[in-house]
mmCIF file of C-alpha atoms in Angstrom:
data_model
loop_
_atom_site.group_PDB
_atom_site.id
_atom_site.type_symbol
_atom_site.label_atom_id
_atom_site.label_comp_id
_atom_site.label_asym_id
_atom_site.label_seq_id
_atom_site.Cartn_x
_atom_site.Cartn_y
_atom_site.Cartn_z
ATOM 1 C CA MET A 30 183.991 118.631 210.325
ATOM 2 C CA ILE A 31 180.996 116.355 210.775
ATOM 3 C CA TYR A 32 178.536 116.074 207.865
ATOM 4 C CA LEU A 33 175.111 114.492 207.591
ATOM 5 C CA PHE A 34 173.627 114.102 204.103
ATOM 6 C CA ALA A 35 169.882 113.419 203.973
ATOM 7 C CA THR A 36 169.071 111.789 200.652
ATOM 8 C CA GLU A 37 166.293 109.583 199.320
ATOM 9 C CA SER A 38 168.803 107.203 197.704
ATOM 10 C CA TYR A 39 172.449 106.272 198.156
ATOM 11 C CA TYR A 40 174.992 103.589 197.311
ATOM 12 C CA PRO A 41 174.721 101.054 195.713
ATOM 13 C CA GLU A 42 171.988 102.804 193.735
ATOM 14 C CA ASN A 43 173.423 104.631 190.739
ATOM 15 C CA ASN A 44 170.861 107.296 189.918
ATOM 16 C CA GLY A 45 172.023 110.883 189.506
ATOM 17 C CA VAL A 46 171.464 112.143 193.053
ATOM 18 C CA SER A 47 172.939 109.009 194.608
ATOM 19 C CA LEU A 48 176.120 109.363 192.551
ATOM 20 C CA VAL A 49 176.457 113.036 193.484
ATOM 21 C CA VAL A 50 176.233 112.275 197.207
ATOM 22 C CA GLN A 51 178.547 109.276 196.889
ATOM 23 C CA ASN A 52 181.257 111.382 195.280
ATOM 24 C CA LEU A 53 180.902 114.325 197.675
ATOM 25 C CA ALA A 54 180.995 111.938 200.639
ATOM 26 C CA LYS A 55 184.019 110.076 199.301
ATOM 27 C CA TYR A 56 186.109 113.179 198.711
ATOM 28 C CA LEU A 57 185.034 114.832 201.958
ATOM 29 C CA THR A 58 186.333 111.818 203.894
ATOM 30 C CA GLU A 59 189.619 112.104 202.005
ATOM 31 C CA HIS A 60 189.824 115.634 203.411
ATOM 32 C CA ASN A 61 189.592 114.209 206.950
ATOM 33 C CA ASN A 62 185.904 114.964 207.490
ATOM 34 C CA HIS A 63 183.486 112.600 209.225
ATOM 35 C CA VAL A 64 180.663 111.885 206.809
ATOM 36 C CA ASN A 65 177.292 110.303 207.510
ATOM 37 C CA VAL A 66 174.377 109.586 205.201
ATOM 38 C CA VAL A 67 170.745 108.991 206.156
ATOM 39 C CA THR A 68 168.601 107.443 203.440
ATOM 40 C CA GLY A 69 165.840 104.944 202.625
ATOM 41 C CA ASN A 70 165.993 101.286 203.525
ATOM 42 C CA ILE A 71 166.283 99.573 200.132
ATOM 43 C CA HIS A 72 169.743 98.368 201.168
ATOM 44 C CA GLU A 73 169.176 98.401 204.935
ATOM 45 C CA ASN A 74 171.945 95.881 205.683
ATOM 46 C CA LEU A 75 174.634 98.199 204.308
ATOM 47 C CA HIS A 76 175.822 100.468 207.135
ATOM 48 C CA TYR A 77 179.297 101.516 205.971
ATOM 49 C CA HIS A 78 180.899 102.222 202.605
ATOM 50 C CA ASP A 79 184.006 104.193 201.576
ATOM 51 C CA ASN A 80 184.506 105.422 205.160
ATOM 52 C CA VAL A 81 180.938 106.765 205.270
ATOM 53 C CA ASN A 82 178.378 105.772 207.927
ATOM 54 C CA ILE A 83 174.965 104.929 206.428
ATOM 55 C CA PHE A 84 171.677 105.052 208.368
ATOM 56 C CA HIS A 85 168.430 103.661 206.952
ATOM 57 C CA PHE A 86 164.766 104.450 207.556
ATOM 58 C CA ASN A 87 161.744 102.840 205.956
ATOM 59 C CA VAL A 88 160.037 105.936 204.574
ATOM 60 C CA ILE A 89 158.390 106.493 201.192
ATOM 61 C CA GLY A 90 156.218 109.113 199.520
ATOM 62 C CA ASN A 91 156.205 112.820 198.787
ATOM 63 C CA ALA A 92 153.955 115.846 199.213
ATOM 64 C CA SER A 93 151.728 114.664 196.386
ATOM 65 C CA THR A 94 151.300 111.010 197.414
ATOM 66 C CA GLN A 95 151.642 111.439 201.224
ATOM 67 C CA TYR A 96 154.409 110.080 203.421
ATOM 68 C CA GLN A 97 154.419 106.594 204.894
ATOM 69 C CA GLY A 98 156.679 104.528 207.159
ATOM 70 C CA GLU A 99 159.078 105.400 209.974
ATOM 71 C CA ILE A 100 158.336 109.115 209.740
ATOM 72 C CA ASP A 101 158.766 110.041 213.410
ATOM 73 C CA ASN A 102 161.888 107.890 213.810
ATOM 74 C CA TYR A 103 163.468 109.551 210.772
ATOM 75 C CA ILE A 104 162.638 113.084 211.928
ATOM 76 C CA ASN A 105 163.905 112.414 215.463
ATOM 77 C CA PHE A 106 167.144 110.948 214.139
ATOM 78 C CA VAL A 107 167.931 113.907 211.887
ATOM 79 C CA ILE A 108 166.931 116.732 214.261
ATOM 80 C CA ASN A 109 168.932 115.182 217.120
ATOM 81 C CA PHE A 110 172.042 114.396 215.057
ATOM 82 C CA LYS A 111 174.848 116.694 216.159
ATOM 83 C CA CYS A 112 176.917 117.801 213.185
ATOM 84 C CA ASP A 113 178.525 120.844 211.646
ATOM 85 C CA TYR A 114 176.579 120.586 208.394
ATOM 86 C CA LEU A 115 173.249 118.975 207.600
ATOM 87 C CA ILE A 116 172.876 118.840 203.813
ATOM 88 C CA LEU A 117 169.398 118.155 202.453
ATOM 89 C CA GLU A 118 169.522 116.753 198.927
ATOM 90 C CA CYS A 119 166.741 117.924 196.560
ATOM 91 C CA THR A 120 163.195 119.145 197.089
ATOM 92 C CA GLN A 121 159.970 117.196 196.480
ATOM 93 C CA ILE A 122 161.275 114.146 198.378
ATOM 94 C CA TRP A 123 160.511 112.845 201.851
ATOM 95 C CA SER A 124 164.102 113.035 203.126
ATOM 96 C CA THR A 125 164.041 116.828 202.749
ATOM 97 C CA ASP A 126 160.363 117.667 203.185
ATOM 98 C CA LEU A 127 160.010 115.984 206.583
ATOM 99 C CA ILE A 128 162.879 118.078 207.952
ATOM 100 C CA LEU A 129 161.953 121.473 206.497
ATOM 101 C CA SER A 130 159.080 121.919 208.932
ATOM 102 C CA ASN A 131 161.400 120.973 211.823
ATOM 103 C CA LEU A 132 164.382 123.214 211.076
ATOM 104 C CA ASP A 133 164.173 125.061 214.391
ATOM 105 C CA LEU A 134 164.610 121.774 216.275
ATOM 106 C CA CYS A 135 167.748 120.603 214.466
ATOM 107 C CA GLU A 136 170.993 120.194 216.411
ATOM 108 C CA ALA A 137 173.053 120.778 213.252
ATOM 109 C CA LYS A 138 175.078 124.002 213.323
ATOM 110 C CA LYS A 139 174.320 124.800 209.685
ATOM 111 C CA ILE A 140 171.548 123.474 207.444
ATOM 112 C CA ILE A 141 172.001 123.506 203.676
ATOM 113 C CA LEU A 142 169.711 122.669 200.772
ATOM 114 C CA HIS A 143 171.551 121.124 197.833
ATOM 115 C CA SER A 144 169.031 121.568 195.049
ATOM 116 C CA HIS A 145 169.140 119.481 191.879
ATOM 117 C CA ASP A 146 166.620 121.748 190.136
ATOM 118 C CA PHE A 147 162.915 121.809 190.983
ATOM 119 C CA SER A 148 161.498 118.871 189.061
ATOM 120 C CA TYR A 149 157.884 120.118 189.129
ATOM 121 C CA PHE A 150 158.868 122.981 186.818
ATOM 122 C CA LYS A 151 160.385 120.522 184.312
ATOM 123 C CA TYR A 152 157.941 117.610 184.500
ATOM 124 C CA LYS A 153 154.553 119.137 185.255
ATOM 125 C CA PRO A 154 151.944 116.410 185.818
ATOM 126 C CA LYS A 155 148.821 116.242 183.666
ATOM 127 C CA ASN A 156 146.561 115.569 186.633
ATOM 128 C CA PRO A 157 145.129 118.956 187.779
ATOM 129 C CA ILE A 158 144.907 117.775 191.408
ATOM 130 C CA LYS A 159 148.629 116.944 191.431
ATOM 131 C CA ILE A 160 149.403 120.273 189.796
ATOM 132 C CA LEU A 161 147.522 122.069 192.575
ATOM 133 C CA LYS A 162 149.383 120.050 195.234
ATOM 134 C CA TRP A 163 152.787 120.986 193.815
ATOM 135 C CA VAL A 164 151.805 124.641 193.368
ATOM 136 C CA ASN A 165 150.811 124.737 197.045
ATOM 137 C CA TYR A 166 153.976 122.838 197.965
ATOM 138 C CA TYR A 167 156.235 125.508 196.485
ATOM 139 C CA LYS A 168 154.161 128.278 198.038
ATOM 140 C CA GLY A 169 154.550 126.547 201.378
ATOM 141 C CA ILE A 170 158.271 125.752 201.366
ATOM 142 C CA TYR A 171 159.294 129.371 200.763
ATOM 143 C CA LYS A 172 159.014 130.117 204.494
ATOM 144 C CA TYR A 173 161.285 127.164 205.266
ATOM 145 C CA ILE A 174 163.889 127.706 202.560
ATOM 146 C CA ARG A 175 164.435 131.295 203.698
ATOM 147 C CA LYS A 176 165.320 129.892 207.142
ATOM 148 C CA LEU A 177 168.153 127.750 205.770
ATOM 149 C CA ASP A 178 171.747 128.816 206.211
ATOM 150 C CA TRP A 179 172.434 128.398 202.514
ATOM 151 C CA VAL A 180 171.263 126.901 199.229
ATOM 152 C CA PHE A 181 173.392 125.327 196.513
ATOM 153 C CA VAL A 182 172.152 124.938 192.935
ATOM 154 C CA LEU A 183 173.763 123.030 190.076
ATOM 155 C CA ASN A 184 173.681 125.954 187.650
ATOM 156 C CA SER A 185 172.391 129.516 187.726
ATOM 157 C CA GLU A 186 170.428 128.954 184.496
ATOM 158 C CA LEU A 187 168.082 126.370 186.024
ATOM 159 C CA LYS A 188 164.485 126.753 187.247
ATOM 160 C CA ASP A 189 165.384 126.546 190.930
ATOM 161 C CA ALA A 190 167.866 129.419 190.602
ATOM 162 C CA HIS A 191 165.237 131.586 188.897
ATOM 163 C CA TRP A 192 162.727 130.699 191.635
ATOM 164 C CA LEU A 193 165.228 131.675 194.338
ATOM 165 C CA ASN A 194 166.154 134.892 192.522
ATOM 166 C CA SER A 195 162.497 135.921 192.269
ATOM 167 C CA ARG A 196 162.184 135.581 196.045
ATOM 168 C CA ASN A 197 165.506 137.245 196.932
ATOM 169 C CA ILE A 198 166.922 134.068 198.468
ATOM 170 C CA GLN A 199 170.688 133.867 198.244
ATOM 171 C CA TYR A 200 172.408 130.827 196.765
ATOM 172 C CA SER A 201 175.625 129.786 195.074
ATOM 173 C CA VAL A 202 176.515 127.255 192.403
ATOM 174 C CA LEU A 203 178.022 123.892 193.283
ATOM 175 C CA GLU A 204 178.954 122.146 190.049
ATOM 176 C CA ASN A 205 178.011 118.605 189.202
ATOM 177 C CA GLY A 206 180.941 116.291 188.549
ATOM 178 C CA VAL A 207 182.230 113.398 186.475
ATOM 179 C CA GLU A 208 183.782 110.211 187.796
ATOM 180 C CA GLU A 209 187.568 110.293 187.870
ATOM 181 C CA SER A 210 188.130 107.527 185.306
ATOM 182 C CA PHE A 211 186.724 109.725 182.509
ATOM 183 C CA PHE A 212 189.614 112.161 182.959
ATOM 184 C CA CYS A 213 192.067 109.400 181.956
ATOM 185 C CA LYS A 214 192.740 109.339 178.220
ATOM 186 C CA PRO A 215 193.010 105.805 176.793
ATOM 187 C CA THR A 216 195.825 104.840 174.469
ATOM 188 C CA LYS A 217 195.337 104.862 170.685
ATOM 189 C CA TYR A 218 195.495 101.080 170.803
ATOM 190 C CA GLU A 219 192.656 100.932 173.356
ATOM 191 C CA ILE A 220 190.521 103.317 171.307
ATOM 192 C CA ARG A 221 191.066 101.445 168.038
ATOM 193 C CA ASN A 222 190.505 98.084 169.669
ATOM 194 C CA VAL A 223 187.101 99.159 171.040
ATOM 195 C CA GLN A 224 186.129 100.859 167.782
ATOM 196 C CA ASN A 225 186.948 97.673 165.869
ATOM 197 C CA GLU A 226 184.963 95.599 168.361
ATOM 198 C CA TYR A 227 181.819 97.619 167.597
ATOM 199 C CA GLY A 228 182.304 97.778 163.832
ATOM 200 C CA LEU A 229 183.540 101.379 163.667
ATOM 201 C CA ASP A 230 186.207 102.587 161.258
ATOM 202 C CA TYR A 231 188.850 104.546 163.163
ATOM 203 C CA ASN A 232 190.015 106.164 159.893
ATOM 204 C CA GLN A 233 186.684 108.002 159.624
ATOM 205 C CA ASP A 234 185.277 110.661 161.990
ATOM 206 C CA ILE A 235 182.899 109.290 164.599
ATOM 207 C CA TYR A 236 180.039 111.194 166.227
ATOM 208 C CA ILE A 237 178.451 109.841 169.395
ATOM 209 C CA CYS A 238 175.208 110.141 171.356
ATOM 210 C CA VAL A 239 174.837 108.610 174.829
ATOM 211 C CA ALA A 240 171.330 108.537 176.328
ATOM 212 C CA ASN A 241 168.603 106.072 177.263
ATOM 213 C CA TYR A 242 166.440 105.141 174.294
ATOM 214 C CA GLU A 243 163.301 107.191 174.900
ATOM 215 C CA ILE A 244 161.232 109.982 173.376
ATOM 216 C CA LEU A 245 162.405 112.659 175.831
ATOM 217 C CA LYS A 246 166.046 112.055 174.826
ATOM 218 C CA ASP A 247 164.987 112.450 171.172
ATOM 219 C CA GLN A 248 167.650 110.370 169.443
ATOM 220 C CA GLU A 249 165.374 110.600 166.398
ATOM 221 C CA LEU A 250 166.246 114.293 166.110
ATOM 222 C CA VAL A 251 169.951 113.474 166.308
ATOM 223 C CA LEU A 252 169.596 110.696 163.750
ATOM 224 C CA THR A 253 167.574 112.649 161.189
ATOM 225 C CA SER A 254 169.812 115.711 161.619
ATOM 226 C CA PHE A 255 172.931 113.611 161.075
ATOM 227 C CA ILE A 256 171.431 112.054 157.934
ATOM 228 C CA GLU A 257 170.319 115.456 156.635
ATOM 229 C CA SER A 258 173.785 116.933 157.200
ATOM 230 C CA ASN A 259 175.101 114.427 154.636
ATOM 231 C CA ILE A 260 178.613 114.468 156.127
ATOM 232 C CA ASP A 261 181.119 111.696 155.514
ATOM 233 C CA ALA A 262 181.237 110.289 159.042
ATOM 234 C CA GLN A 263 179.904 107.621 161.375
ATOM 235 C CA LEU A 264 177.386 107.918 164.209
ATOM 236 C CA VAL A 265 177.126 105.648 167.236
ATOM 237 C CA PHE A 266 174.230 105.662 169.701
ATOM 238 C CA ILE A 267 174.698 104.164 173.163
ATOM 239 C CA GLY A 268 171.650 103.522 175.321
ATOM 240 C CA ASN A 269 170.097 101.161 177.786
ATOM 241 C CA ASN A 270 168.113 98.086 176.713
ATOM 242 C CA LYS A 271 166.827 98.229 173.164
ATOM 243 C CA ASN A 272 163.089 98.857 172.965
ATOM 244 C CA LYS A 273 160.335 100.049 170.632
ATOM 245 C CA TYR A 274 161.945 103.464 170.412
ATOM 246 C CA SER A 275 165.330 102.034 169.351
ATOM 247 C CA GLU A 276 163.486 99.835 166.853
ATOM 248 C CA LYS A 277 162.047 102.989 165.331
ATOM 249 C CA LEU A 278 165.572 104.395 164.993
ATOM 250 C CA SER A 279 166.735 101.132 163.436
ATOM 251 C CA LYS A 280 164.003 101.320 160.777
ATOM 252 C CA ILE A 281 165.091 104.852 159.837
ATOM 253 C CA ILE A 282 168.699 103.674 159.525
ATOM 254 C CA LYS A 283 167.689 100.731 157.329
ATOM 255 C CA LYS A 284 165.457 102.947 155.199
ATOM 256 C CA HIS A 285 168.465 105.111 154.352
ATOM 257 C CA LYS A 286 170.761 102.058 153.966
ATOM 258 C CA LEU A 287 173.176 103.398 156.594
ATOM 259 C CA ASP A 288 173.668 100.215 158.661
ATOM 260 C CA ASN A 289 177.428 100.395 158.122
ATOM 261 C CA ASN A 290 177.701 104.032 159.185
ATOM 262 C CA ILE A 291 175.271 104.271 162.082
ATOM 263 C CA LYS A 292 175.365 101.889 165.063
ATOM 264 C CA LEU A 293 172.824 101.364 167.842
ATOM 265 C CA LEU A 294 174.536 99.955 170.940
ATOM 266 C CA SER A 295 172.977 98.960 174.261
ATOM 267 C CA ASN A 296 174.128 97.884 177.735
ATOM 268 C CA VAL A 297 177.668 99.112 177.157
ATOM 269 C CA SER A 298 179.970 99.359 180.178
ATOM 270 C CA ARG A 299 180.982 102.733 181.580
ATOM 271 C CA ASP A 300 184.585 102.094 180.585
ATOM 272 C CA ILE A 301 183.636 101.386 176.969
ATOM 273 C CA ILE A 302 181.613 104.623 176.945
ATOM 274 C CA ARG A 303 184.679 106.471 178.245
ATOM 275 C CA ILE A 304 186.886 105.031 175.502
ATOM 276 C CA LEU A 305 184.370 105.694 172.723
ATOM 277 C CA LEU A 306 183.928 109.292 173.909
ATOM 278 C CA TRP A 307 187.668 109.888 173.805
ATOM 279 C CA GLY A 308 187.741 108.467 170.275
ATOM 280 C CA SER A 309 184.858 110.570 168.926
ATOM 281 C CA LYS A 310 184.996 113.848 167.043
ATOM 282 C CA ALA A 311 181.870 115.307 168.661
ATOM 283 C CA PHE A 312 178.921 114.512 170.921
ATOM 284 C CA LEU A 313 175.366 115.008 169.632
ATOM 285 C CA TYR A 314 172.441 115.521 172.020
ATOM 286 C CA GLY A 315 168.760 116.068 171.279
ATOM 287 C CA SER A 316 167.179 115.865 174.721
ATOM 288 C CA LYS A 317 163.957 117.789 175.377
ATOM 289 C CA VAL A 318 164.151 118.127 179.188
ATOM 290 C CA GLU A 319 167.273 118.318 181.401
ATOM 291 C CA ALA A 320 168.900 120.096 184.309
ATOM 292 C CA VAL A 321 172.666 119.551 184.041
ATOM 293 C CA PRO A 322 173.090 116.535 181.742
ATOM 294 C CA LEU A 323 175.908 114.353 183.035
ATOM 295 C CA VAL A 324 176.624 113.092 179.512
ATOM 296 C CA ILE A 325 177.447 116.639 178.373
ATOM 297 C CA LEU A 326 179.892 116.989 181.262
ATOM 298 C CA GLU A 327 181.418 113.609 180.340
ATOM 299 C CA ALA A 328 181.830 114.833 176.761
ATOM 300 C CA ILE A 329 183.639 117.968 177.951
ATOM 301 C CA VAL A 330 185.877 115.968 180.302
ATOM 302 C CA THR A 331 186.841 113.581 177.479
ATOM 303 C CA ARG A 332 187.607 116.569 175.261
ATOM 304 C CA THR A 333 184.691 115.922 172.920
ATOM 305 C CA PRO A 334 182.985 119.115 171.672
ATOM 306 C CA PHE A 335 179.196 118.857 171.573
ATOM 307 C CA ILE A 336 176.155 119.958 169.610
ATOM 308 C CA SER A 337 172.987 120.039 171.701
ATOM 309 C CA THR A 338 169.451 121.316 171.867
ATOM 310 C CA ASN A 339 169.009 124.351 174.106
ATOM 311 C CA VAL A 340 168.025 122.407 177.201
ATOM 312 C CA GLY A 341 168.699 122.883 180.926
ATOM 313 C CA SER A 342 172.060 124.497 181.623
ATOM 314 C CA VAL A 343 173.778 123.299 178.428
ATOM 315 C CA GLY A 344 173.890 126.820 177.001
ATOM 316 C CA SER A 345 176.176 127.962 179.823
ATOM 317 C CA PHE A 346 179.071 125.769 178.608
ATOM 318 C CA ARG A 347 181.607 127.017 176.063
ATOM 319 C CA SER A 348 182.651 123.655 174.656
ATOM 320 C CA GLY A 349 179.832 123.168 172.181
ATOM 321 C CA ILE A 350 177.229 124.547 169.798
ATOM 322 C CA ILE A 351 173.622 125.090 170.885
ATOM 323 C CA SER A 352 171.013 124.376 168.231
ATOM 324 C CA LYS A 353 168.452 127.038 169.109
ATOM 325 C CA LYS A 354 165.816 125.212 167.067
ATOM 326 C CA PRO A 355 165.685 121.471 166.340
ATOM 327 C CA SER A 356 165.631 122.283 162.634
ATOM 328 C CA GLU A 357 169.078 123.896 162.968
ATOM 329 C CA MET A 358 170.906 120.807 164.239
ATOM 330 C CA ALA A 359 171.670 119.391 160.779
ATOM 331 C CA THR A 360 173.234 122.696 159.732
ATOM 332 C CA ASP A 361 175.218 122.883 162.972
ATOM 333 C CA ILE A 362 176.572 119.358 162.446
ATOM 334 C CA LYS A 363 177.681 120.260 158.932
ATOM 335 C CA ILE A 364 179.318 123.501 160.088
ATOM 336 C CA LEU A 365 181.242 121.801 162.887
ATOM 337 C CA HIS A 366 182.374 119.018 160.554
ATOM 338 C CA GLN A 367 183.676 121.406 157.908
ATOM 339 C CA ASN A 368 184.946 124.350 159.962
ATOM 340 C CA SER A 369 188.257 123.208 161.430
ATOM 341 C CA SER A 370 189.000 126.536 163.176
ATOM 342 C CA LEU A 371 185.654 126.427 165.001
ATOM 343 C CA TYR A 372 186.243 122.816 165.972
ATOM 344 C CA LEU A 373 189.711 123.587 167.352
ATOM 345 C CA GLU A 374 188.294 126.522 169.318
ATOM 346 C CA LEU A 375 185.684 124.280 170.956
ATOM 347 C CA LEU A 376 188.310 121.608 171.571
ATOM 348 C CA SER A 377 190.447 124.193 173.346
ATOM 349 C CA ASN A 378 187.439 125.219 175.431
ATOM 350 C CA THR A 379 186.989 121.635 176.656
ATOM 351 C CA GLU A 380 190.511 121.764 178.063
ATOM 352 C CA THR A 381 189.673 124.999 179.878
ATOM 353 C CA GLU A 382 186.347 123.758 181.277
ATOM 354 C CA ARG A 383 186.990 120.116 182.086
ATOM 355 C CA ASN A 384 188.748 120.467 185.455
ATOM 356 C CA ARG A 385 185.788 122.247 187.066
ATOM 357 C CA PHE A 386 183.914 118.935 186.840
ATOM 358 C CA HIS A 387 186.461 116.922 188.836
ATOM 359 C CA TRP A 388 184.975 115.877 192.187
ATOM 360 C CA GLU A 389 188.159 116.789 194.029
ATOM 361 C CA ASN A 390 187.854 120.404 192.864
ATOM 362 C CA ILE A 391 184.108 120.456 193.551
ATOM 363 C CA THR A 392 184.653 119.183 197.088
ATOM 364 C CA ILE A 393 187.282 121.847 197.742
ATOM 365 C CA ASP A 394 184.822 124.449 196.436
ATOM 366 C CA LEU A 395 182.078 123.077 198.715
ATOM 367 C CA GLN A 396 184.245 123.296 201.831
ATOM 368 C CA ARG A 397 185.429 126.788 200.971
ATOM 369 C CA LYS A 398 181.886 128.051 200.490
ATOM 370 C CA LEU A 399 180.603 126.383 203.645
ATOM 371 C CA LEU A 400 183.255 128.105 205.744
ATOM 372 C CA ILE A 401 181.989 131.570 204.822
ATOM 373 C CA ILE A 402 178.221 131.135 205.199
#
């Protein structure tokens, strides 16, 4: 089969959508498909990667800011590209929006929207003019989305799925995935070596939180809940560059004289994150806004039960505890730490759930579903 993915960003960019398309493209080629990607021109000199053809167009903008650049060239390329499946990644981006109004002209045999949730419904702008633009945008795209051959969503609990349901538009779930290396359990020696390197005591339970240091990820909730739980354990935060927000966390840690028990790490490699996850008792997450948080999937894959705020699709997973209110997280941490039967049940659930997040299985699921639309 011949595929064309239309996406705003692609390799070597490592944002969420780019990584999703990279993995789908990689595994589709391993199943003897011919895969092509059309994207922006940030890396315009890169035309081939992992057996995938890459085409670049200098286009920027969205329905709120207006589109600029090689608009006509991009539209003509996509509508005239002969393929079995044209997959449009996301809404609210130029790579999808410019094609939606030209669906009837496309040479592709089937046209699919791969939604990553509708971001307007999660991050509503404060500017009333922008709000009006996005309200009109979603009123307008209904007539185009109903023309598509199919829609994939990441999880049936998300805003896009509810929007589609309310308009009687059919869809199915295509899971998000985790990179293959996270499925590989490190040796005890590797785990202890890394724990020692970062000042962690492998003889004591370790809890972990992986997220960029920012208000929306709310590490402060995780930190204060952990302190309030008063359990005999360690907590390690892993984020991007340290900033004013991480400094705030550091002051709280110092105030409670917990420097030896709580660590704030930054710029840690993906492999170190993998090893620390495998060596942790549980994953703690306080985020305020999400769709399908990759870090939760990584926790499940590394057999690390989680405690999380009720955000995005997290409540649909069976490998953790959902703190229905932020004030309940401290109690939930204490319960999980003390209740060994509950912990073992959640640990068993990670083993049941983890394989659905392997990109090989997701790619097989994608091909199976495409064959019957």
